[in-house]
Short mmCIF file of C-alpha atoms in Angstrom, two decimals:
data_model
loop_
_atom_site.label_atom_id
_atom_site.label_comp_id
_atom_site.label_asym_id
_atom_site.label_seq_id
_atom_site.Cartn_x
_atom_site.Cartn_y
_atom_site.Cartn_z
CA MET A 1 -72.05 -114.19 -217.24
CA LEU A 2 -74.67 -116.87 -217.96
CA THR A 3 -72.92 -117.89 -221.18
CA ARG A 4 -69.71 -118.31 -219.25
CA VAL A 5 -71.45 -120.52 -216.67
CA LYS A 6 -72.81 -122.68 -219.47
CA SER A 7 -69.49 -123.15 -221.21
CA CYS A 8 -67.37 -123.69 -218.13
CA VAL A 9 -69.30 -126.63 -216.68
CA ALA A 10 -69.58 -128.84 -219.74
CA GLY A 11 -70.48 -132.34 -218.62
CA PHE A 12 -71.88 -131.23 -215.24
CA ALA A 13 -75.11 -129.70 -214.02
CA ALA A 14 -74.65 -126.14 -212.77
CA TYR A 15 -76.98 -123.51 -211.33
CA LEU A 16 -76.86 -119.93 -210.17
CA VAL A 17 -78.08 -120.01 -206.58
CA GLY A 18 -79.04 -117.74 -203.72
CA GLY A 19 -79.14 -113.96 -203.58
CA CYS A 20 -78.06 -113.40 -207.18
CA VAL A 21 -81.17 -115.23 -208.46
CA ARG A 22 -83.34 -113.19 -206.12
CA ASP A 23 -81.76 -109.92 -207.27
CA LEU A 24 -82.08 -110.81 -210.94
CA LEU A 25 -85.80 -111.49 -210.43
CA LEU A 26 -86.09 -108.08 -208.76
CA LYS A 27 -84.15 -106.51 -211.66
CA ARG A 28 -81.40 -105.44 -209.26
CA VAL A 29 -77.65 -105.74 -209.77
CA PRO A 30 -76.43 -108.71 -207.67
CA LYS A 31 -73.72 -108.15 -205.08
CA ASP A 32 -72.00 -111.29 -206.34
CA PHE A 33 -72.71 -114.56 -208.14
CA ASP A 34 -72.79 -117.99 -206.52
CA VAL A 35 -72.73 -121.17 -208.57
CA ILE A 36 -73.40 -124.72 -207.40
CA THR A 37 -72.56 -127.72 -209.53
CA THR A 38 -72.58 -131.52 -209.54
CA ALA A 39 -68.83 -131.45 -210.17
CA SER A 40 -66.58 -131.96 -207.15
CA LEU A 41 -64.30 -129.11 -206.08
CA GLN A 42 -61.31 -131.09 -207.35
CA GLN A 43 -62.97 -131.51 -210.76
CA ILE A 44 -63.79 -127.81 -210.86
CA LYS A 45 -60.15 -126.93 -210.22
CA LYS A 46 -58.70 -129.58 -212.54
CA ILE A 47 -61.10 -129.37 -215.49
CA VAL A 48 -62.85 -126.00 -215.39
CA PHE A 49 -60.92 -123.32 -213.50
CA GLN A 50 -57.29 -124.31 -213.16
CA ARG A 51 -56.43 -120.99 -211.50
CA CYS A 52 -59.21 -121.01 -208.91
CA ILE A 53 -58.47 -121.50 -205.21
CA ILE A 54 -60.30 -123.73 -202.76
CA ILE A 55 -61.07 -121.94 -199.48
CA GLY A 56 -62.99 -122.78 -196.31
CA LYS A 57 -62.80 -125.73 -193.96
CA ARG A 58 -66.33 -126.42 -192.80
CA PHE A 59 -67.96 -125.47 -196.12
CA PRO A 60 -65.18 -125.43 -198.76
CA ILE A 61 -65.78 -123.59 -202.04
CA CYS A 62 -63.83 -122.65 -205.15
CA GLN A 63 -63.22 -118.93 -205.49
CA VAL A 64 -62.93 -117.82 -209.10
CA ASN A 65 -61.89 -114.38 -210.36
CA MET A 66 -63.69 -113.60 -213.60
CA TYR A 67 -63.84 -110.22 -215.33
CA GLY A 68 -62.99 -108.45 -212.07
CA THR A 69 -65.74 -110.30 -210.17
CA LYS A 70 -65.28 -112.99 -207.55
CA ILE A 71 -67.52 -115.99 -208.16
CA GLU A 72 -67.97 -118.64 -205.49
CA VAL A 73 -68.49 -122.12 -206.90
CA SER A 74 -69.65 -124.81 -204.50
CA SER A 75 -70.35 -128.48 -205.07
CA PHE A 76 -73.44 -130.47 -204.14
CA SER A 77 -71.05 -133.12 -202.82
CA THR A 78 -69.77 -130.79 -200.07
CA ASN A 79 -73.29 -129.78 -199.06
CA THR A 80 -74.70 -133.24 -198.38
CA ASN A 81 -73.86 -133.42 -194.67
CA ASP A 82 -76.91 -133.15 -192.45
CA VAL A 83 -77.16 -130.05 -190.31
CA LYS A 84 -79.20 -129.27 -187.24
CA GLY A 85 -82.78 -128.39 -188.12
CA THR A 86 -82.83 -130.25 -191.44
CA LYS A 87 -81.72 -133.76 -190.55
CA ASP A 88 -85.24 -134.89 -189.65
CA ILE A 89 -86.83 -133.51 -192.80
CA SER A 90 -87.83 -136.34 -195.11
CA CYS A 91 -88.47 -136.13 -198.81
CA SER A 92 -92.04 -135.05 -199.61
CA ASN A 93 -94.40 -137.29 -201.54
CA GLU A 94 -94.22 -134.96 -204.55
CA LEU A 95 -90.44 -135.39 -204.73
CA LYS A 96 -90.37 -139.16 -204.25
CA CYS A 97 -91.28 -139.65 -207.89
CA CYS A 98 -88.86 -136.97 -209.08
CA ASP A 99 -85.43 -137.62 -210.51
CA LYS A 100 -82.18 -137.45 -208.59
CA GLY A 101 -81.48 -133.90 -209.75
CA ASP A 102 -84.71 -132.56 -208.26
CA ILE A 103 -84.06 -134.27 -204.95
CA LEU A 104 -80.53 -132.88 -204.89
CA LEU A 105 -81.83 -129.35 -205.41
CA TRP A 106 -84.59 -129.78 -202.82
CA GLN A 107 -82.17 -131.07 -200.20
CA ASN A 108 -79.83 -128.15 -200.81
CA SER A 109 -82.64 -125.57 -200.74
CA MET A 110 -83.71 -126.84 -197.31
CA LYS A 111 -80.29 -125.90 -195.95
CA ARG A 112 -80.52 -122.27 -197.11
CA ASP A 113 -81.10 -119.46 -194.62
CA PHE A 114 -84.06 -117.61 -196.13
CA THR A 115 -86.66 -118.66 -198.67
CA ILE A 116 -85.78 -115.83 -201.05
CA ASN A 117 -82.18 -117.15 -201.03
CA GLY A 118 -83.29 -120.72 -201.79
CA LEU A 119 -83.83 -120.30 -205.53
CA PHE A 120 -81.85 -122.02 -208.29
CA PHE A 121 -81.53 -120.85 -211.89
CA ASN A 122 -80.48 -123.22 -214.63
CA PRO A 123 -78.82 -121.24 -217.46
CA PHE A 124 -79.13 -124.22 -219.81
CA ASN A 125 -82.93 -124.11 -219.92
CA SER A 126 -83.54 -120.68 -218.31
CA ARG A 127 -85.66 -122.31 -215.62
CA ILE A 128 -85.99 -121.29 -211.96
CA TYR A 129 -86.33 -124.04 -209.34
CA ASP A 130 -88.21 -123.06 -206.18
CA TYR A 131 -88.89 -125.65 -203.45
CA VAL A 132 -89.30 -123.24 -200.50
CA ASN A 133 -91.81 -120.65 -201.82
CA GLY A 134 -89.07 -118.12 -202.40
CA VAL A 135 -90.80 -116.56 -205.41
CA ARG A 136 -93.99 -116.15 -203.36
CA ASP A 137 -92.09 -114.33 -200.61
CA ILE A 138 -90.34 -112.08 -203.14
CA ARG A 139 -93.76 -111.06 -204.45
CA LYS A 140 -94.93 -110.39 -200.90
CA ASN A 141 -91.72 -108.48 -200.01
CA LYS A 142 -91.19 -110.84 -197.08
CA VAL A 143 -88.07 -112.24 -195.43
CA CYS A 144 -88.80 -115.72 -194.01
CA THR A 145 -86.47 -118.47 -192.85
CA VAL A 146 -86.57 -121.80 -194.66
CA ILE A 147 -86.86 -123.83 -191.45
CA PRO A 148 -88.49 -122.53 -188.22
CA ALA A 149 -86.84 -119.19 -187.43
CA SER A 150 -85.88 -120.06 -183.84
CA VAL A 151 -84.16 -123.24 -185.05
CA SER A 152 -82.46 -121.43 -187.92
CA PHE A 153 -81.03 -118.64 -185.75
CA ASP A 154 -79.99 -121.07 -183.04
CA GLU A 155 -78.16 -123.04 -185.72
CA ASP A 156 -76.31 -119.93 -186.95
CA PRO A 157 -76.82 -116.59 -185.11
CA ALA A 158 -75.16 -114.75 -188.01
CA ARG A 159 -78.35 -115.40 -189.99
CA ILE A 160 -79.98 -112.70 -187.86
CA LEU A 161 -77.59 -110.10 -189.27
CA ARG A 162 -77.90 -111.51 -192.78
CA GLY A 163 -81.67 -111.20 -192.51
CA LEU A 164 -81.38 -107.57 -191.43
CA ARG A 165 -79.01 -106.92 -194.31
CA ILE A 166 -81.46 -108.37 -196.84
CA ALA A 167 -84.45 -106.51 -195.39
CA ALA A 168 -82.52 -103.23 -195.31
CA ARG A 169 -81.17 -103.54 -198.83
CA LEU A 170 -84.43 -104.64 -200.46
CA GLY A 171 -86.88 -102.72 -198.29
CA PHE A 172 -88.58 -105.99 -197.31
CA GLU A 173 -90.34 -106.83 -194.04
CA PHE A 174 -89.88 -109.89 -191.84
CA SER A 175 -92.59 -112.46 -191.39
CA SER A 176 -94.10 -112.31 -187.88
CA GLU A 177 -92.38 -115.58 -186.91
CA THR A 178 -88.99 -114.40 -188.15
CA SER A 179 -89.38 -110.99 -186.47
CA SER A 180 -90.29 -112.58 -183.12
CA ALA A 181 -87.32 -114.96 -183.31
CA ILE A 182 -84.91 -112.08 -184.00
CA ARG A 183 -86.12 -110.25 -180.89
CA GLU A 184 -85.99 -113.39 -178.79
CA LEU A 185 -82.52 -114.51 -179.92
CA SER A 186 -80.84 -111.15 -180.61
CA SER A 187 -78.41 -111.62 -177.70
CA SER A 188 -77.04 -114.76 -179.39
CA ILE A 189 -74.99 -112.61 -181.77
CA ARG A 190 -72.53 -112.25 -178.88
CA LEU A 191 -71.57 -115.85 -179.66
CA ILE A 192 -70.37 -114.91 -183.15
CA ASP A 193 -66.65 -114.60 -183.71
CA LYS A 194 -65.55 -110.93 -183.68
CA ALA A 195 -64.04 -111.12 -187.18
CA ARG A 196 -67.31 -112.58 -188.50
CA LEU A 197 -69.28 -109.83 -186.77
CA MET A 198 -67.12 -107.21 -188.44
CA MET A 199 -67.66 -108.88 -191.81
CA GLU A 200 -71.44 -108.85 -191.33
CA MET A 201 -71.35 -105.21 -190.21
CA ASN A 202 -69.43 -104.34 -193.34
CA TYR A 203 -72.12 -106.01 -195.46
CA LEU A 204 -74.72 -103.92 -193.62
CA LEU A 205 -72.99 -100.54 -193.94
CA SER A 206 -70.89 -100.68 -197.14
CA TYR A 207 -73.38 -101.54 -199.88
CA GLY A 208 -75.76 -98.60 -200.09
CA ALA A 209 -78.17 -99.46 -197.26
CA ALA A 210 -76.37 -98.12 -194.17
CA GLU A 211 -79.21 -95.81 -193.10
CA SER A 212 -81.92 -98.49 -193.22
CA SER A 213 -79.53 -101.06 -191.70
CA LEU A 214 -78.82 -98.88 -188.68
CA ARG A 215 -82.54 -98.29 -188.26
CA LEU A 216 -83.23 -102.04 -188.22
CA LEU A 217 -80.33 -102.74 -185.86
CA ARG A 218 -81.81 -100.22 -183.46
CA LYS A 219 -85.36 -101.55 -183.86
CA TYR A 220 -84.31 -105.06 -182.86
CA GLY A 221 -81.98 -104.01 -180.05
CA LEU A 222 -78.80 -105.07 -181.84
CA LEU A 223 -77.26 -101.60 -182.08
CA ASN A 224 -76.71 -101.64 -178.30
CA MET A 225 -74.35 -104.59 -178.75
CA LEU A 226 -72.66 -103.75 -182.04
CA LEU A 227 -72.28 -99.95 -181.92
CA PRO A 228 -72.85 -98.95 -178.28
CA PHE A 229 -71.91 -95.27 -178.64
CA GLN A 230 -74.23 -94.78 -181.60
CA ALA A 231 -76.99 -96.61 -179.70
CA ALA A 232 -76.56 -94.24 -176.75
CA TYR A 233 -76.67 -91.25 -179.13
CA PHE A 234 -79.97 -92.47 -180.61
CA SER A 235 -81.44 -93.18 -177.18
CA ASP A 236 -80.61 -89.65 -176.06
CA GLN A 237 -81.76 -87.89 -179.24
CA MET A 238 -85.01 -89.79 -179.76
CA LYS A 239 -86.53 -89.05 -176.35
CA ASP A 240 -88.73 -86.28 -177.76
CA LYS A 241 -88.77 -87.33 -181.41
CA SER A 242 -90.87 -89.74 -183.42
CA ASN A 243 -88.66 -89.61 -186.51
CA ASP A 244 -84.89 -89.96 -186.82
CA ARG A 245 -84.51 -88.57 -190.34
CA ASP A 246 -83.32 -85.12 -189.24
CA LEU A 247 -80.54 -86.53 -187.05
CA MET A 248 -77.09 -85.72 -188.42
CA LEU A 249 -75.91 -89.34 -188.27
CA MET A 250 -78.84 -90.51 -190.39
CA LYS A 251 -78.26 -87.68 -192.87
CA LEU A 252 -74.61 -88.67 -193.17
CA LEU A 253 -75.51 -92.31 -193.77
CA ALA A 254 -78.24 -91.40 -196.26
CA ASN A 255 -75.78 -89.31 -198.28
CA LEU A 256 -73.25 -92.15 -198.13
CA ASP A 257 -75.89 -94.56 -199.44
CA LYS A 258 -76.51 -92.32 -202.46
CA LEU A 259 -72.93 -93.03 -203.60
CA LEU A 260 -72.88 -96.80 -203.01
CA SER A 261 -74.72 -99.86 -204.27
CA ALA A 262 -74.50 -103.64 -204.15
CA ASP A 263 -72.02 -103.68 -207.02
CA ARG A 264 -70.25 -100.48 -205.89
CA PRO A 265 -69.41 -100.98 -202.20
CA CYS A 266 -66.88 -99.17 -200.06
CA SER A 267 -64.20 -100.38 -197.69
CA CYS A 268 -65.13 -100.69 -194.02
CA CYS A 269 -62.68 -97.90 -193.23
CA LEU A 270 -65.06 -95.40 -194.88
CA TRP A 271 -68.04 -96.07 -192.62
CA ALA A 272 -65.68 -96.40 -189.64
CA ALA A 273 -64.23 -92.97 -190.49
CA LEU A 274 -67.74 -91.53 -190.86
CA LEU A 275 -68.78 -92.86 -187.43
CA THR A 276 -65.54 -91.54 -185.96
CA PHE A 277 -66.12 -88.08 -187.43
CA HIS A 278 -69.67 -87.99 -186.09
CA SER A 279 -68.64 -89.22 -182.63
CA ALA A 280 -66.15 -86.35 -182.40
CA LEU A 281 -68.94 -83.83 -183.05
CA VAL A 282 -71.26 -85.43 -180.49
CA ASN A 283 -68.58 -85.18 -177.83
CA SER A 284 -67.27 -81.74 -178.94
CA PRO A 285 -69.82 -79.74 -181.00
CA GLN A 286 -68.31 -77.37 -183.58
CA ASP A 287 -69.31 -74.31 -185.58
CA ALA A 288 -71.18 -75.49 -188.68
CA GLN A 289 -68.86 -73.53 -190.95
CA VAL A 290 -65.86 -75.32 -189.44
CA ILE A 291 -67.51 -78.69 -190.17
CA ARG A 292 -68.20 -77.61 -193.74
CA ALA A 293 -64.56 -76.48 -194.11
CA PHE A 294 -63.38 -79.85 -192.77
CA GLY A 295 -65.44 -81.70 -195.39
CA ALA A 296 -64.36 -79.37 -198.19
CA LEU A 297 -60.71 -79.82 -197.26
CA MET A 298 -60.99 -83.59 -197.58
CA TYR A 299 -62.92 -83.28 -200.84
CA PHE A 300 -60.73 -80.70 -202.60
CA GLY A 301 -57.43 -81.67 -200.97
CA SER A 302 -56.02 -78.18 -200.34
CA TRP A 303 -56.78 -75.21 -198.10
CA GLY A 304 -56.79 -72.74 -201.00
CA SER A 305 -59.53 -74.69 -202.83
CA THR A 306 -61.45 -75.00 -199.57
CA VAL A 307 -61.46 -71.22 -199.04
CA ASN A 308 -62.55 -70.65 -202.65
CA PHE A 309 -65.45 -73.03 -202.12
CA LEU A 310 -66.52 -71.41 -198.85
CA ASN A 311 -66.45 -67.96 -200.50
CA GLN A 312 -69.07 -69.06 -203.03
CA ASP A 313 -72.67 -68.05 -202.46
CA ILE A 314 -73.81 -71.52 -201.37
CA GLY A 315 -76.07 -70.60 -198.47
CA ALA A 316 -75.77 -71.10 -194.76
CA PRO A 317 -74.46 -74.46 -193.51
CA THR A 318 -77.11 -76.78 -192.11
CA PRO A 319 -77.29 -76.80 -188.30
CA PHE A 320 -77.72 -79.98 -186.28
CA ILE A 321 -78.33 -80.57 -182.59
CA PRO A 322 -76.18 -81.48 -180.71
CA GLU A 323 -73.36 -81.64 -183.28
CA THR A 324 -73.17 -77.96 -184.25
CA LEU A 325 -72.83 -74.74 -182.29
CA GLY A 326 -75.28 -72.02 -183.21
CA PRO A 327 -75.54 -69.54 -184.63
CA SER A 328 -72.87 -70.25 -187.26
CA GLN A 329 -70.53 -67.39 -188.15
CA SER A 330 -70.01 -66.87 -191.87
CA LYS A 331 -66.46 -65.57 -191.40
CA LEU A 332 -64.18 -67.00 -188.75
CA ASP A 333 -60.78 -65.36 -188.39
CA ASN A 334 -59.33 -68.56 -187.03
CA LEU A 335 -61.17 -70.94 -189.38
CA MET A 336 -57.97 -72.78 -190.31
CA GLU A 337 -57.01 -73.36 -186.68
CA GLN A 338 -60.50 -74.55 -185.76
CA THR A 339 -60.61 -76.91 -188.74
CA SER A 340 -57.24 -78.36 -187.76
CA HIS A 341 -58.47 -78.68 -184.16
CA LEU A 342 -61.54 -80.60 -185.35
CA ALA A 343 -59.24 -83.00 -187.20
CA SER A 344 -57.33 -83.67 -183.99
CA LEU A 345 -60.62 -84.42 -182.17
CA VAL A 346 -61.66 -86.80 -184.94
CA LYS A 347 -58.38 -88.70 -184.71
CA LEU A 348 -58.84 -89.08 -180.95
CA SER A 349 -62.37 -90.39 -181.50
CA VAL A 350 -61.15 -93.38 -183.51
CA ASP A 351 -60.55 -95.12 -180.18
CA ILE A 352 -64.30 -95.18 -179.45
CA LEU A 353 -64.55 -97.91 -182.11
CA THR A 354 -61.33 -99.69 -181.17
CA SER A 355 -60.70 -99.30 -177.42
CA LEU A 356 -62.98 -100.54 -174.65
CA ASP A 357 -61.64 -97.93 -172.22
CA ALA A 358 -62.32 -95.07 -174.65
CA LEU A 359 -65.79 -96.44 -175.40
CA GLU A 360 -66.73 -96.68 -171.72
CA GLN A 361 -65.41 -93.18 -171.08
CA SER A 362 -67.54 -91.77 -173.92
CA LEU A 363 -70.62 -93.59 -172.63
CA ASP A 364 -70.25 -92.03 -169.18
CA LYS A 365 -72.06 -88.91 -170.37
CA TYR A 366 -75.24 -90.90 -170.94
CA SER A 367 -77.50 -91.75 -168.00
CA GLU A 368 -78.54 -95.07 -169.55
CA ALA A 369 -74.99 -96.17 -170.40
CA SER A 370 -75.29 -99.40 -168.39
CA GLN A 371 -77.65 -100.93 -170.96
CA PHE A 372 -75.07 -100.71 -173.72
CA SER A 373 -72.61 -103.57 -174.14
CA GLY A 374 -68.86 -103.03 -174.13
CA LEU A 375 -68.07 -104.36 -177.60
CA VAL A 376 -65.56 -102.83 -180.00
CA LEU A 377 -65.56 -104.24 -183.51
CA VAL A 378 -62.84 -102.35 -185.37
CA SER A 379 -59.44 -104.04 -185.19
CA ARG A 380 -56.16 -102.26 -184.48
CA ARG A 381 -55.19 -102.81 -188.10
CA GLU A 382 -58.35 -101.04 -189.31
CA ARG A 383 -57.75 -98.33 -186.71
CA GLU A 384 -54.48 -97.46 -188.42
CA ARG A 385 -56.20 -97.36 -191.82
CA VAL A 386 -58.81 -94.94 -190.48
CA LEU A 387 -56.13 -92.70 -188.95
CA VAL A 388 -54.33 -92.47 -192.31
CA ILE A 389 -57.50 -90.92 -193.79
CA PHE A 390 -57.20 -87.95 -191.42
CA GLU A 391 -53.41 -87.76 -191.58
CA GLY A 392 -52.06 -84.21 -191.96
CA LEU A 393 -55.42 -82.54 -191.34
CA ASP A 394 -54.47 -81.64 -187.77
CA SER A 395 -51.29 -79.75 -188.72
CA ASP A 396 -50.47 -76.57 -190.67
CA LEU A 397 -53.11 -76.63 -193.41
CA THR A 398 -51.34 -74.10 -195.64
CA SER A 399 -49.02 -76.90 -196.76
CA TYR A 400 -51.68 -79.63 -196.85
CA GLU A 401 -51.88 -81.14 -200.35
CA ARG A 402 -54.01 -84.21 -201.21
CA THR A 403 -55.52 -83.10 -204.50
CA ARG A 404 -56.87 -85.61 -207.03
CA GLY A 405 -57.12 -85.12 -210.75
CA MET A 406 -60.80 -85.98 -211.08
CA HIS A 407 -64.24 -85.47 -209.53
CA GLU A 408 -65.56 -88.96 -210.17
CA ILE A 409 -65.30 -91.79 -207.66
CA ASP A 410 -62.96 -94.66 -208.49
CA TYR A 411 -65.00 -97.51 -207.01
CA ARG A 412 -62.20 -100.03 -207.34
CA LEU A 413 -59.96 -97.89 -205.15
CA LEU A 414 -62.84 -97.16 -202.78
CA LYS A 415 -63.57 -100.86 -202.27
CA ASN A 416 -59.88 -101.48 -201.56
CA GLY A 417 -59.79 -98.70 -198.97
CA ASP A 418 -57.44 -96.35 -200.80
CA PRO A 419 -57.03 -93.47 -198.30
CA ASP A 420 -57.21 -90.73 -200.94
CA GLU A 421 -60.43 -92.15 -202.37
CA VAL A 422 -61.99 -92.71 -198.95
CA ARG A 423 -61.04 -89.19 -197.87
CA PHE A 424 -62.54 -87.72 -201.05
CA VAL A 425 -65.85 -89.58 -200.64
CA LEU A 426 -66.15 -88.81 -196.92
CA GLY A 427 -65.55 -85.13 -197.70
CA LYS A 428 -68.33 -85.20 -200.29
CA VAL A 429 -70.72 -86.86 -197.84
CA ILE A 430 -69.99 -84.23 -195.17
CA MET A 431 -70.38 -81.36 -197.63
CA ASP A 432 -73.70 -82.67 -198.93
CA THR A 433 -74.95 -83.17 -195.38
CA MET A 434 -73.98 -79.64 -194.33
CA SER A 435 -75.70 -78.16 -197.42
CA GLU A 436 -79.12 -79.75 -196.99
CA VAL A 437 -82.25 -77.94 -195.87
CA LEU A 438 -83.80 -79.93 -193.05
CA PRO A 439 -87.56 -80.51 -193.39
CA CYS A 440 -88.17 -79.41 -189.81
CA ALA A 441 -86.05 -76.32 -190.30
CA SER A 442 -84.28 -75.92 -186.99
CA THR A 443 -86.58 -73.57 -185.10
CA GLU A 444 -84.11 -73.29 -182.22
CA TYR A 445 -81.34 -72.06 -184.52
CA HIS A 446 -83.72 -69.66 -186.29
CA GLN A 447 -84.44 -68.00 -182.96
CA LEU A 448 -80.73 -67.80 -182.13
CA ASN A 449 -80.01 -66.13 -185.49
CA LYS A 450 -82.88 -63.69 -185.00
CA LYS A 451 -81.63 -62.64 -181.56
CA ALA A 452 -78.02 -62.30 -182.62
CA GLY A 453 -78.67 -60.23 -185.73
CA THR A 454 -77.25 -60.87 -189.19
CA GLY A 455 -74.06 -58.78 -189.19
CA ASP A 456 -71.60 -61.60 -188.49
CA LEU A 457 -73.87 -64.52 -189.32
CA ALA A 458 -74.38 -66.69 -192.35
CA ASP A 459 -77.13 -65.32 -194.55
CA GLY A 460 -80.04 -67.62 -193.81
CA SER A 461 -82.01 -66.18 -196.74
CA ASN A 462 -79.78 -67.89 -199.30
CA PRO A 463 -81.11 -71.31 -200.29
CA SER A 464 -78.79 -74.20 -199.44
CA VAL A 465 -77.45 -75.99 -202.49
CA SER A 466 -76.62 -79.68 -202.73
CA LEU A 467 -73.05 -80.45 -203.75
CA SER A 468 -74.38 -82.25 -206.83
CA THR A 469 -75.55 -78.90 -208.27
CA LEU A 470 -72.12 -77.31 -207.82
CA PHE A 471 -70.02 -79.95 -209.52
CA SER A 472 -70.55 -82.08 -212.59
CA SER A 473 -69.57 -85.25 -210.72
CA LYS A 474 -71.15 -88.40 -212.11
CA SER A 475 -70.34 -90.39 -209.02
#
């Protein structure tokens, strides 16, 4: 990559900039690579990348496809306009005796959102340029804005969500000033265009940090606005809890995160389908074995393979409150019908993410519903893509056939939202979640099992096995 940057900008200065430099310092795989150069966008297109496209109106860039990776190349010349918060900043005494290149870098770094995103790397001399103490904050595991946080977030409210994304993905903490500004200005995200909000939510949930992202959104009061139903669920479930790790939604997201990473993201329709599935269980709890069958059906792609899997000695399915009914029966005569019925409930629950009326109706069950905003993020187009994932699962399952020829995840298809790939991964996530032993081992369900006897119940003495021990999947 660095060699390519060197060769493609002959005659111009060029630097890697932003999050990719930060990630390389942390020895993490960057989500993408951003390049900034002294060449104009027209020169980039004419001399360097004839096949690139120039996109964006306010901040135009060249988008280059290289080795299956999209690289965004910007020009210093399109970043020279003054912006609110930086126009009054004058050049420091140290920089007044520096050359034009240093001043150009300093001016650009002052327009970055966070200090750890304000680093430049020159591949020609392998030198990092840091004018905003970004390296210091990386060492301190801190997320700090370049300019005063209140000014920065007022300038662009989307920076709040970008900050949460960075903190969630890296496990960093916010500086006290940045944290206070997020709390104070959190309501300003309502000003962000809906399409932009959806894009930022996808960055939060699709790159291997969905669990920690949701936790931060809730901590700063943003979940109430962005995912009202999930916020109401948390508010109801956390009344008598100090830890959310045994909640089914957090388990689902944690198992999703195990399969994803910055360079192996999923399409937004996967996390939307996961939230839809979970919402259906919150509104209509099901037998745990039915939930496990539903996940196995999506994973294996046929009812025969699902039954074979359920007949294995894999232990009792994990119970969750309020999503599962207890005690779980090991053999259900009408398992196929109940699994198909669950699929129909899941398809109906898609509207909670896409329809304001459906959302408000689902919130009616919660006493504190008035504090949650009526915002739906998922578009009608994405709604149809989510419905395709569950297509056929609510009909006669004896003829259902969606088998794949492999047990590894095709991340290219997953990123593009291929329904077969999304269905396969969601099934795996559900199966893993229903096979885990919860640390606080469901005392309420243990008592139910004890009272009911063991004749028609799942054998609780068998240890639960993670899906990864049953299959040789490398995904």
